[in-house]
Amino acid sequence: MITSPSEYARLVRDILELVAAEDADRLVPQLVAHAGMVDNHWGWEHRKVIDAVCHADDRFQGRLVHALAARYHELEPGTPARRSIVALLANLRVTQPPAEGQPLDTRSSLIRLSAEQDVHYDIGQLIRLAELELADGRELPGEFVAVIRRSYLTLWNGKGQLGPLVAQLSRPVLNPGEAWADRALAELAELGPNWRQLLAHAATASSARPSARWERTGRALVEALGAEEVRERATAWLRLVGRARTRPLLDRGYGADPNATFDPYNADALRGLTWLLSFLPAHAETARTLGALVETSLRKVQGLGPVNPKVANASVNALARIGGEAALAELARLATRVTYKGTLKLLNTALDERAEAMGLSREEIEELAVPAYGLTEFGRAEHRLGEVTALVGVRGTKALLSWRNAAGKAVRSVPAAVRRDHADELKELKAAVKDIDKMLSAQSERLDRQFLARRTWPYATWRERYVDHPLVGTLARRLLWTVDGATVGYADGELRTLTDTPVTGGGEVELWHPAGREPTEIVAWRDWLERHEITQPFKQAHREVYLLTDAERTTATYSNRFAAHVLRQHRFHSLAAVRGWRNKLRLSVDDEAPPATRELPQWGLRAEYWIEGDGGEHYQDITDSGSFLRLCTDQVRFYPIDAPENSAHCCGGEYRMWLRDGADPVDPLPLSSVPPLVLSEVLRDVDLFVGVASIGNDPTWQDGGPDGRFREYWTSYGFGDLNQSAETRRALLERLIPRLAIADRCTLEGRFLHVKGDRHTYKIHLGSGNILRTPNDQYLCIVPTPNTSAPSAGYLPYEGDRMLAVILSKAMMLARDTEITDQSILSQL
């Protein structure tokens, strides 16, 4: 950036003198330096430099363009100076062909430079370069064709100007630079022309669904090649989608990184391939590949959002067309995982249509959609591969693949004979293990959301779909249920009561919830789970119950229990979607948005969590796409489900009910009238949002973030009173600590776990995981690794509490603080 007006004036004077002297070689480094100073913004007073070049002699301009292009290729890929040269060339707009006597490789340099851009904004130069090459009988490089196609599809004026040129460019059939496209192009060299026709046809898939004409042509091409051959090659290509680009593009430094997105031309081809797969007979690998493509296409990219929802939607539509158990299972699994609204709507529609066609409810179709994945026993299967036995087993929420040799002895790695003689079976086994992992996670989330579903089952149906299901049973047998009103759990091969009396039959079954239960009953069932060493897939017996407080009885119609928090917006937005809430990202624009809402049709209610964008006056608090980085939180309210919607300005302000057609306003419901189970589960969701998304959980925010504005909040949250989930964590640690190897160094006092090390004594906050150390409660910053897991501490009653894992990991480390080698931690000790 510019350091002083005098420095800038001197640089401009030197540049103008070099332009007047037509000294291109010395001018290039000066121009690049100037570009860095103005951050590549060539407006206002900086424009005099560009204007001076543009009014110079044509021959000099040509030499300058050549020198800039040559300098570009001398620089390391991705350097800021490369971005500056691209910005310079875009502003110079020199599109004339090299004049006689100028370097002949200028055109080649410009073509190679252009080929590294995601799009080229000087369409005139693109056309001229292409026309000159074609006129000389040269074939355009594939990467240059790719940027022409991307510019055609992306720029607002691309189709009108680039259309005739694009129509001439039939090769390569895909844009190179992406792993899957490169694999396909390489294989085309060995395949016949029919395969090229198939991919060319796939690349024309530019609509939401295939037309009848498109489908007829696609089916004919598939028939000519063979359905099985098309499936094997297409799925192999699609499995490579989402890998790092093989030919990185220049990141311009603003907007989304083009290396993290899909090539838009290839994205059409991906849509076409998904449609072609939907014409084939049902196959597990097809469903598996399409499901993975949905998730890859919805991966979030900073400054963009989902990578490519159109590809995700095409994959969902393809799954919906495919019959069979595997496709239905993928649709059901994705419906529990996908949060992007448009794709989720398609998934719900597909499942609803399948349910209607089968004469079942939506809930039943989701239950029946869970395959066994070859598990012939409860959570276990054996596969004989020659003299070797492969064992697939479920442990917790993970599937494991293990091996036994001919003698029945366990071996660690895949035997060589299996890799040599049973490659296809091995591939399918590994794929099945991954499928089981994904489905277990999806089913755990589905079951965790069943508390508000008011779902009941006939006993025999429930046994079939849950307890005795080879896969779902691994979760259902670790939960508590009520059979005809009596609570039961599964242990030692039977359903049992609290006194371990077997239960062999019944009428109606429900999922058990602690709300409304006597504390003695809840504690007794916790002891029962511990006695039988049952680890629940999520909190149930230890689930937090949120009762009305005196403050909420006073406010009557709203809760301020989770107001005045500062949350990371995008983390909150993702988590809200996973938990079934509907939310709209707050943008720094003149627009309104409803609160985060969760509709509860079974109860006729709508829950609202009032939020607003934070930091509109600070540019550093807003992303490049205009969304706020953080939110401020306010009230939780309940309304009848059909009540008019509230909304408020995205940048803050009062919520107002949006009334249409003379409708009357509807008052919020008294909290005392909300069923206790509903109140508890909604407040638990909101507590989860705060606990996960609050900036107070970030150990690096000790300074209070931008301008120190959040220092007071960070301190009050990071070391303040415990919320309900932290109180549950504290109660668990009271039972857990005596079993730890470091038990003699740990004590629980109030809000903290105290850990005695050899250097200092430490206090770990049970809510945020933040640490204070002696003397004087000095803050100790330890950033947990992303995949932190709890150290071995024996039996744990439930899974999924990441903060518990963080606290235990920190405690283990600090108890042996003389063994710490991390320099960032040692410097604070």
mmCIF file of C-alpha atoms in Angstrom, residues 2 4-5 97 169 179 226 236 271 295 418 428 459 532 754 825:
data_model
loop_
_atom_site.group_PDB
_atom_site.id
_atom_site.type_symbol
_atom_site.label_atom_id
_atom_site.label_comp_id
_atom_site.label_asym_id
_atom_site.label_seq_id
_atom_site.Cartn_x
_atom_site.Cartn_y
_atom_site.Cartn_z
ATOM 1 C CA ILE A 2 1.043 3.641 -0.444
ATOM 2 C CA SER A 4 3.155 8.584 1.777
ATOM 3 C CA PRO A 5 1.856 11.067 -0.816
ATOM 4 C CA PRO A 97 -2.122 -8.140 -33.117
ATOM 5 C CA LEU A 169 -14.688 -25.337 -30.407
ATOM 6 C CA ALA A 179 -9.095 -34.476 -11.886
ATOM 7 C CA GLY A 226 -23.456 -50.936 -22.998
ATOM 8 C CA ALA A 236 -15.223 -43.942 -11.654
ATOM 9 C CA ARG A 271 -25.291 -32.955 -14.637
ATOM 10 C CA GLU A 295 -22.435 -33.807 -0.637
ATOM 11 C CA VAL A 418 -7.198 -60.822 -0.932
ATOM 12 C CA GLU A 428 -17.080 -53.407 -2.333
ATOM 13 C CA TYR A 459 -44.399 -53.204 19.219
ATOM 14 C CA HIS A 532 -24.482 -52.382 31.861
ATOM 15 C CA HIS A 754 -8.587 -27.558 38.690
ATOM 16 C CA ILE A 825 2.269 -23.200 24.838
#
